[in-house]
Amino acid sequence: MRVMVGATLVATGLLLSACGDKDAQRAQADANAVGFVPPSVTSRLDFGASMERRFRTLDRNADDRITKDELPAPNARIKAFDRNHDGVITAIEWSEGTLAWFDRMDLNHDGTVTSEERAESRKR
Ligand SMILES: [Ca+2]
Ligand SMILES: [Ca+2]
């Protein structure tokens, strides 16, 4: 009898954990459906570093300038970085532009941008 109970408990445990997996999968599917992005915090330093990498990727001929033909698609935000409107975005224009963009997202000016701040700035 004790063996039976034990086996039942094990079976129940297996069933429960299987359900747990399913619930987690469903939660993930629901999250994907609404475009949920897990909360994140980005520091100004990390943001700057990742934007620097982005610049290097876009600047295909590595001349420290992003020219029109190097832009992936017409992009108003990137165009706005071109402060002297010569159609070219220099490394300096890029880093000033991206950091100014970061500072606009950093609503409470603590040097980090949370996913909430990012979402809020997207609404504006
Ligand atoms: Ca270039
Ligand atoms: Ca320029």
Short mmCIF file of N, CA and C and ligand atoms in Angstrom, two decimals:
data_model
loop_
_atom_site.label_atom_id
_atom_site.label_comp_id
_atom_site.label_asym_id
_atom_site.label_seq_id
_atom_site.Cartn_x
_atom_site.Cartn_y
_atom_site.Cartn_z
N MET A 1 0.84 -1.21 0.00
CA MET A 1 0.00 0.00 0.00
C MET A 1 0.87 1.25 0.00
N ARG A 2 1.91 1.16 0.86
CA ARG A 2 2.78 2.34 0.94
C ARG A 2 3.44 2.59 -0.42
N VAL A 3 3.77 1.49 -1.08
CA VAL A 3 4.41 1.62 -2.40
C VAL A 3 3.46 2.30 -3.37
N MET A 4 2.20 1.89 -3.31
CA MET A 4 1.17 2.48 -4.19
C MET A 4 1.07 4.00 -3.98
N VAL A 5 1.00 4.38 -2.70
CA VAL A 5 0.88 5.81 -2.39
C VAL A 5 2.09 6.57 -2.93
N GLY A 6 3.26 5.94 -2.68
CA GLY A 6 4.48 6.58 -3.16
C GLY A 6 4.45 6.76 -4.66
N ALA A 7 4.04 5.72 -5.37
CA ALA A 7 3.99 5.78 -6.83
C ALA A 7 3.01 6.84 -7.29
N THR A 8 1.88 6.93 -6.57
CA THR A 8 0.87 7.92 -6.94
C THR A 8 1.42 9.33 -6.76
N LEU A 9 2.15 9.50 -5.61
CA LEU A 9 2.72 10.82 -5.35
C LEU A 9 3.72 11.21 -6.44
N VAL A 10 4.55 10.22 -6.82
CA VAL A 10 5.53 10.50 -7.86
C VAL A 10 4.81 10.86 -9.15
N ALA A 11 3.77 10.06 -9.47
CA ALA A 11 3.03 10.31 -10.71
C ALA A 11 2.39 11.70 -10.66
N THR A 12 1.82 12.06 -9.51
CA THR A 12 1.19 13.36 -9.37
C THR A 12 2.24 14.46 -9.54
N GLY A 13 3.41 14.21 -8.92
CA GLY A 13 4.48 15.19 -9.03
C GLY A 13 4.87 15.40 -10.49
N LEU A 14 4.98 14.30 -11.22
CA LEU A 14 5.34 14.39 -12.64
C LEU A 14 4.29 15.19 -13.41
N LEU A 15 3.03 14.86 -13.09
CA LEU A 15 1.94 15.56 -13.77
C LEU A 15 2.01 17.06 -13.51
N LEU A 16 2.25 17.39 -12.20
CA LEU A 16 2.29 18.81 -11.83
C LEU A 16 3.42 19.52 -12.56
N SER A 17 4.60 18.85 -12.59
CA SER A 17 5.71 19.56 -13.22
C SER A 17 5.46 19.69 -14.72
N ALA A 18 4.80 18.68 -15.29
CA ALA A 18 4.47 18.79 -16.71
C ALA A 18 3.55 19.97 -16.95
N CYS A 19 2.56 20.13 -16.05
CA CYS A 19 1.65 21.27 -16.16
C CYS A 19 2.42 22.57 -16.01
N GLY A 20 3.39 22.57 -15.07
CA GLY A 20 4.18 23.77 -14.85
C GLY A 20 4.89 24.20 -16.12
N ASP A 21 5.47 23.23 -16.82
CA ASP A 21 6.14 23.54 -18.09
C ASP A 21 5.16 24.14 -19.08
N LYS A 22 3.99 23.51 -19.13
CA LYS A 22 2.99 23.99 -20.08
C LYS A 22 2.58 25.42 -19.76
N ASP A 23 2.38 25.68 -18.44
CA ASP A 23 2.01 27.03 -18.02
C ASP A 23 3.08 28.03 -18.43
N ALA A 24 4.33 27.63 -18.20
CA ALA A 24 5.42 28.53 -18.54
C ALA A 24 5.45 28.79 -20.05
N GLN A 25 5.23 27.72 -20.80
CA GLN A 25 5.21 27.88 -22.26
C GLN A 25 4.08 28.81 -22.68
N ARG A 26 2.91 28.60 -22.04
CA ARG A 26 1.76 29.43 -22.41
C ARG A 26 2.04 30.89 -22.05
N ALA A 27 2.62 31.09 -20.86
CA ALA A 27 2.93 32.45 -20.44
C ALA A 27 3.89 33.10 -21.44
N GLN A 28 4.87 32.32 -21.88
CA GLN A 28 5.84 32.84 -22.85
C GLN A 28 5.14 33.18 -24.17
N ALA A 29 4.23 32.29 -24.59
CA ALA A 29 3.50 32.53 -25.84
C ALA A 29 2.65 33.79 -25.72
N ASP A 30 1.99 33.95 -24.56
CA ASP A 30 1.18 35.15 -24.33
C ASP A 30 2.06 36.39 -24.38
N ALA A 31 3.21 36.29 -23.73
CA ALA A 31 4.13 37.42 -23.69
C ALA A 31 4.57 37.79 -25.10
N ASN A 32 4.90 36.76 -25.90
CA ASN A 32 5.31 37.03 -27.28
C ASN A 32 4.19 37.70 -28.06
N ALA A 33 2.96 37.24 -27.81
CA ALA A 33 1.82 37.76 -28.56
C ALA A 33 1.64 39.26 -28.34
N VAL A 34 1.90 39.72 -27.13
CA VAL A 34 1.70 41.14 -26.86
C VAL A 34 3.01 41.93 -27.03
N GLY A 35 4.04 41.27 -27.51
CA GLY A 35 5.30 41.97 -27.73
C GLY A 35 5.98 42.36 -26.43
N PHE A 36 5.83 41.52 -25.40
CA PHE A 36 6.42 41.83 -24.10
C PHE A 36 7.93 41.71 -24.15
N VAL A 37 8.61 42.73 -23.65
CA VAL A 37 10.06 42.69 -23.53
C VAL A 37 10.39 42.69 -22.05
N PRO A 38 11.22 41.75 -21.57
CA PRO A 38 11.51 41.71 -20.15
C PRO A 38 12.11 43.03 -19.68
N PRO A 39 11.82 43.45 -18.45
CA PRO A 39 12.34 44.71 -17.94
C PRO A 39 13.86 44.76 -18.06
N SER A 40 14.40 45.90 -18.39
CA SER A 40 15.85 46.00 -18.50
C SER A 40 16.28 47.38 -18.05
N VAL A 41 17.53 47.49 -17.69
CA VAL A 41 18.13 48.78 -17.34
C VAL A 41 19.40 48.92 -18.17
N THR A 42 19.52 50.02 -18.89
CA THR A 42 20.70 50.24 -19.72
C THR A 42 21.44 51.46 -19.19
N SER A 43 22.72 51.29 -18.92
CA SER A 43 23.50 52.45 -18.47
C SER A 43 23.94 53.26 -19.68
N ARG A 44 24.29 54.52 -19.42
CA ARG A 44 24.73 55.41 -20.50
C ARG A 44 25.97 54.83 -21.16
N LEU A 45 26.84 54.23 -20.34
CA LEU A 45 28.08 53.66 -20.84
C LEU A 45 27.79 52.49 -21.79
N ASP A 46 26.91 51.58 -21.36
CA ASP A 46 26.55 50.42 -22.19
C ASP A 46 25.89 50.88 -23.48
N PHE A 47 25.01 51.87 -23.34
CA PHE A 47 24.31 52.38 -24.51
C PHE A 47 25.31 52.97 -25.51
N GLY A 48 26.23 53.78 -24.98
CA GLY A 48 27.25 54.39 -25.83
C GLY A 48 28.08 53.32 -26.53
N ALA A 49 28.45 52.27 -25.79
CA ALA A 49 29.28 51.21 -26.36
C ALA A 49 28.51 50.47 -27.46
N SER A 50 27.23 50.22 -27.22
CA SER A 50 26.49 49.46 -28.24
C SER A 50 26.22 50.34 -29.46
N MET A 51 26.06 51.66 -29.24
CA MET A 51 25.87 52.56 -30.38
C MET A 51 27.16 52.71 -31.18
N GLU A 52 28.27 52.65 -30.47
CA GLU A 52 29.58 52.70 -31.14
C GLU A 52 29.73 51.48 -32.06
N ARG A 53 29.32 50.31 -31.53
CA ARG A 53 29.39 49.09 -32.37
C ARG A 53 28.47 49.23 -33.58
N ARG A 54 27.31 49.85 -33.34
CA ARG A 54 26.35 50.04 -34.43
C ARG A 54 26.95 50.93 -35.51
N PHE A 55 27.64 51.98 -35.05
CA PHE A 55 28.28 52.88 -36.01
C PHE A 55 29.30 52.12 -36.86
N ARG A 56 30.12 51.30 -36.18
CA ARG A 56 31.16 50.54 -36.90
C ARG A 56 30.53 49.58 -37.90
N THR A 57 29.36 49.03 -37.55
CA THR A 57 28.68 48.12 -38.48
C THR A 57 28.16 48.88 -39.69
N LEU A 58 27.55 50.05 -39.43
CA LEU A 58 26.97 50.82 -40.53
C LEU A 58 28.05 51.39 -41.44
N ASP A 59 29.16 51.80 -40.83
CA ASP A 59 30.24 52.42 -41.59
C ASP A 59 31.04 51.32 -42.30
N ARG A 60 30.47 50.86 -43.39
CA ARG A 60 31.04 49.66 -44.04
C ARG A 60 32.45 49.87 -44.58
N ASN A 61 32.74 51.09 -45.07
CA ASN A 61 34.08 51.29 -45.62
C ASN A 61 35.04 51.87 -44.57
N ALA A 62 34.59 51.91 -43.30
CA ALA A 62 35.45 52.29 -42.17
C ALA A 62 36.18 53.60 -42.37
N ASP A 63 35.46 54.63 -42.89
CA ASP A 63 36.10 55.94 -43.03
C ASP A 63 35.61 56.91 -41.94
N ASP A 64 34.99 56.35 -40.88
CA ASP A 64 34.49 57.14 -39.75
C ASP A 64 33.36 58.10 -40.14
N ARG A 65 32.71 57.82 -41.25
CA ARG A 65 31.57 58.60 -41.68
C ARG A 65 30.50 57.65 -42.21
N ILE A 66 29.26 57.94 -41.84
CA ILE A 66 28.17 57.17 -42.43
C ILE A 66 27.57 58.01 -43.54
N THR A 67 27.71 57.50 -44.74
CA THR A 67 27.18 58.20 -45.90
C THR A 67 25.80 57.64 -46.24
N LYS A 68 25.11 58.33 -47.12
CA LYS A 68 23.73 57.95 -47.45
C LYS A 68 23.62 56.48 -47.87
N ASP A 69 24.57 56.04 -48.67
CA ASP A 69 24.51 54.66 -49.18
C ASP A 69 24.78 53.64 -48.09
N GLU A 70 25.29 54.09 -46.94
CA GLU A 70 25.55 53.15 -45.84
C GLU A 70 24.37 53.05 -44.88
N LEU A 71 23.41 53.97 -45.01
CA LEU A 71 22.23 53.90 -44.16
C LEU A 71 21.32 52.76 -44.63
N PRO A 72 20.83 51.96 -43.67
CA PRO A 72 20.01 50.82 -44.05
C PRO A 72 18.71 51.24 -44.72
N ALA A 73 18.10 52.32 -44.25
CA ALA A 73 16.82 52.79 -44.79
C ALA A 73 16.66 54.22 -44.34
N PRO A 74 15.84 55.00 -45.04
CA PRO A 74 15.61 56.37 -44.57
C PRO A 74 15.17 56.33 -43.12
N ASN A 75 15.88 57.03 -42.26
CA ASN A 75 15.62 56.94 -40.83
C ASN A 75 15.71 58.35 -40.26
N ALA A 76 14.57 58.88 -39.83
CA ALA A 76 14.51 60.28 -39.39
C ALA A 76 15.44 60.51 -38.20
N ARG A 77 15.51 59.52 -37.28
CA ARG A 77 16.33 59.73 -36.08
C ARG A 77 17.79 59.84 -36.47
N ILE A 78 18.24 58.94 -37.32
CA ILE A 78 19.65 58.97 -37.72
C ILE A 78 19.94 60.23 -38.53
N LYS A 79 19.00 60.61 -39.39
CA LYS A 79 19.21 61.83 -40.19
C LYS A 79 19.38 63.05 -39.30
N ALA A 80 18.64 63.06 -38.17
CA ALA A 80 18.70 64.20 -37.25
C ALA A 80 20.09 64.33 -36.63
N PHE A 81 20.87 63.23 -36.61
CA PHE A 81 22.23 63.30 -36.07
C PHE A 81 23.13 64.17 -36.95
N ASP A 82 22.74 64.31 -38.21
CA ASP A 82 23.56 65.06 -39.17
C ASP A 82 23.38 66.55 -38.94
N ARG A 83 24.11 67.05 -37.95
CA ARG A 83 23.86 68.42 -37.49
C ARG A 83 24.17 69.48 -38.54
N ASN A 84 25.23 69.26 -39.33
CA ASN A 84 25.56 70.29 -40.33
C ASN A 84 24.91 70.01 -41.68
N HIS A 85 24.00 69.02 -41.70
CA HIS A 85 23.19 68.72 -42.89
C HIS A 85 24.01 68.56 -44.17
N ASP A 86 25.14 67.88 -44.05
CA ASP A 86 25.93 67.64 -45.26
C ASP A 86 25.67 66.23 -45.82
N GLY A 87 24.68 65.56 -45.25
CA GLY A 87 24.31 64.24 -45.75
C GLY A 87 25.23 63.13 -45.27
N VAL A 88 26.16 63.49 -44.40
CA VAL A 88 27.13 62.53 -43.87
C VAL A 88 27.08 62.60 -42.35
N ILE A 89 27.09 61.46 -41.70
CA ILE A 89 27.13 61.47 -40.24
C ILE A 89 28.51 61.02 -39.79
N THR A 90 29.23 61.96 -39.18
CA THR A 90 30.57 61.64 -38.71
C THR A 90 30.47 60.89 -37.38
N ALA A 91 31.58 60.30 -36.97
CA ALA A 91 31.61 59.56 -35.70
C ALA A 91 31.21 60.49 -34.55
N ILE A 92 31.64 61.76 -34.61
CA ILE A 92 31.31 62.71 -33.54
C ILE A 92 29.81 63.04 -33.56
N GLU A 93 29.29 63.30 -34.76
CA GLU A 93 27.85 63.57 -34.85
C GLU A 93 27.06 62.37 -34.33
N TRP A 94 27.53 61.17 -34.65
CA TRP A 94 26.86 59.95 -34.23
C TRP A 94 26.86 59.83 -32.70
N SER A 95 28.04 60.01 -32.08
CA SER A 95 28.10 59.78 -30.64
C SER A 95 27.36 60.89 -29.89
N GLU A 96 27.45 62.14 -30.37
CA GLU A 96 26.68 63.21 -29.73
C GLU A 96 25.18 62.97 -29.90
N GLY A 97 24.80 62.56 -31.11
CA GLY A 97 23.38 62.33 -31.40
C GLY A 97 22.80 61.19 -30.58
N THR A 98 23.55 60.07 -30.50
CA THR A 98 23.01 58.92 -29.78
C THR A 98 22.95 59.19 -28.28
N LEU A 99 23.96 59.91 -27.75
CA LEU A 99 23.93 60.20 -26.31
C LEU A 99 22.84 61.21 -25.96
N ALA A 100 22.61 62.17 -26.86
CA ALA A 100 21.51 63.12 -26.64
C ALA A 100 20.17 62.37 -26.65
N TRP A 101 20.10 61.38 -27.52
CA TRP A 101 18.89 60.55 -27.60
C TRP A 101 18.72 59.78 -26.28
N PHE A 102 19.84 59.21 -25.78
CA PHE A 102 19.79 58.50 -24.51
C PHE A 102 19.31 59.44 -23.39
N ASP A 103 19.87 60.65 -23.35
CA ASP A 103 19.51 61.59 -22.29
C ASP A 103 18.04 61.99 -22.36
N ARG A 104 17.50 62.04 -23.59
CA ARG A 104 16.06 62.33 -23.70
C ARG A 104 15.23 61.17 -23.14
N MET A 105 15.71 59.93 -23.32
CA MET A 105 14.97 58.78 -22.79
C MET A 105 15.12 58.68 -21.27
N ASP A 106 16.25 59.16 -20.75
CA ASP A 106 16.55 59.05 -19.32
C ASP A 106 15.75 60.10 -18.57
N LEU A 107 14.47 59.80 -18.36
CA LEU A 107 13.54 60.82 -17.85
C LEU A 107 13.90 61.33 -16.47
N ASN A 108 14.41 60.46 -15.58
CA ASN A 108 14.74 60.93 -14.23
C ASN A 108 16.23 61.28 -14.09
N HIS A 109 16.95 61.31 -15.21
CA HIS A 109 18.35 61.75 -15.27
C HIS A 109 19.24 61.06 -14.24
N ASP A 110 19.09 59.72 -14.13
CA ASP A 110 19.98 58.99 -13.21
C ASP A 110 21.07 58.23 -13.97
N GLY A 111 21.20 58.51 -15.27
CA GLY A 111 22.27 57.87 -16.04
C GLY A 111 21.94 56.47 -16.51
N THR A 112 20.71 56.01 -16.27
CA THR A 112 20.28 54.72 -16.80
C THR A 112 18.90 54.90 -17.44
N VAL A 113 18.64 54.05 -18.42
CA VAL A 113 17.32 54.06 -19.05
C VAL A 113 16.67 52.70 -18.77
N THR A 114 15.56 52.73 -18.07
CA THR A 114 14.83 51.50 -17.80
C THR A 114 13.88 51.21 -18.96
N SER A 115 13.37 49.98 -18.98
CA SER A 115 12.43 49.66 -20.07
C SER A 115 11.19 50.55 -19.98
N GLU A 116 10.80 50.96 -18.75
CA GLU A 116 9.65 51.86 -18.61
C GLU A 116 9.94 53.20 -19.27
N GLU A 117 11.14 53.73 -19.00
CA GLU A 117 11.49 55.03 -19.60
C GLU A 117 11.53 54.93 -21.13
N ARG A 118 12.05 53.79 -21.59
CA ARG A 118 12.11 53.58 -23.04
C ARG A 118 10.71 53.59 -23.64
N ALA A 119 9.80 52.87 -22.96
CA ALA A 119 8.42 52.78 -23.46
C ALA A 119 7.77 54.16 -23.41
N GLU A 120 8.04 54.89 -22.32
CA GLU A 120 7.45 56.22 -22.16
C GLU A 120 7.94 57.16 -23.26
N SER A 121 9.24 57.10 -23.55
CA SER A 121 9.79 58.01 -24.57
C SER A 121 9.28 57.64 -25.95
N ARG A 122 8.95 56.36 -26.16
CA ARG A 122 8.41 55.96 -27.45
C ARG A 122 7.04 56.57 -27.68
N LYS A 123 6.29 56.77 -26.56
CA LYS A 123 4.94 57.35 -26.68
C LYS A 123 5.00 58.82 -27.05
N ARG A 124 6.09 59.48 -26.65
CA ARG A 124 6.15 60.94 -26.83
C ARG A 124 6.43 61.34 -28.27
CA CA B 1 31.40 55.33 -44.00
CA CA B 2 27.23 65.79 -40.95
#
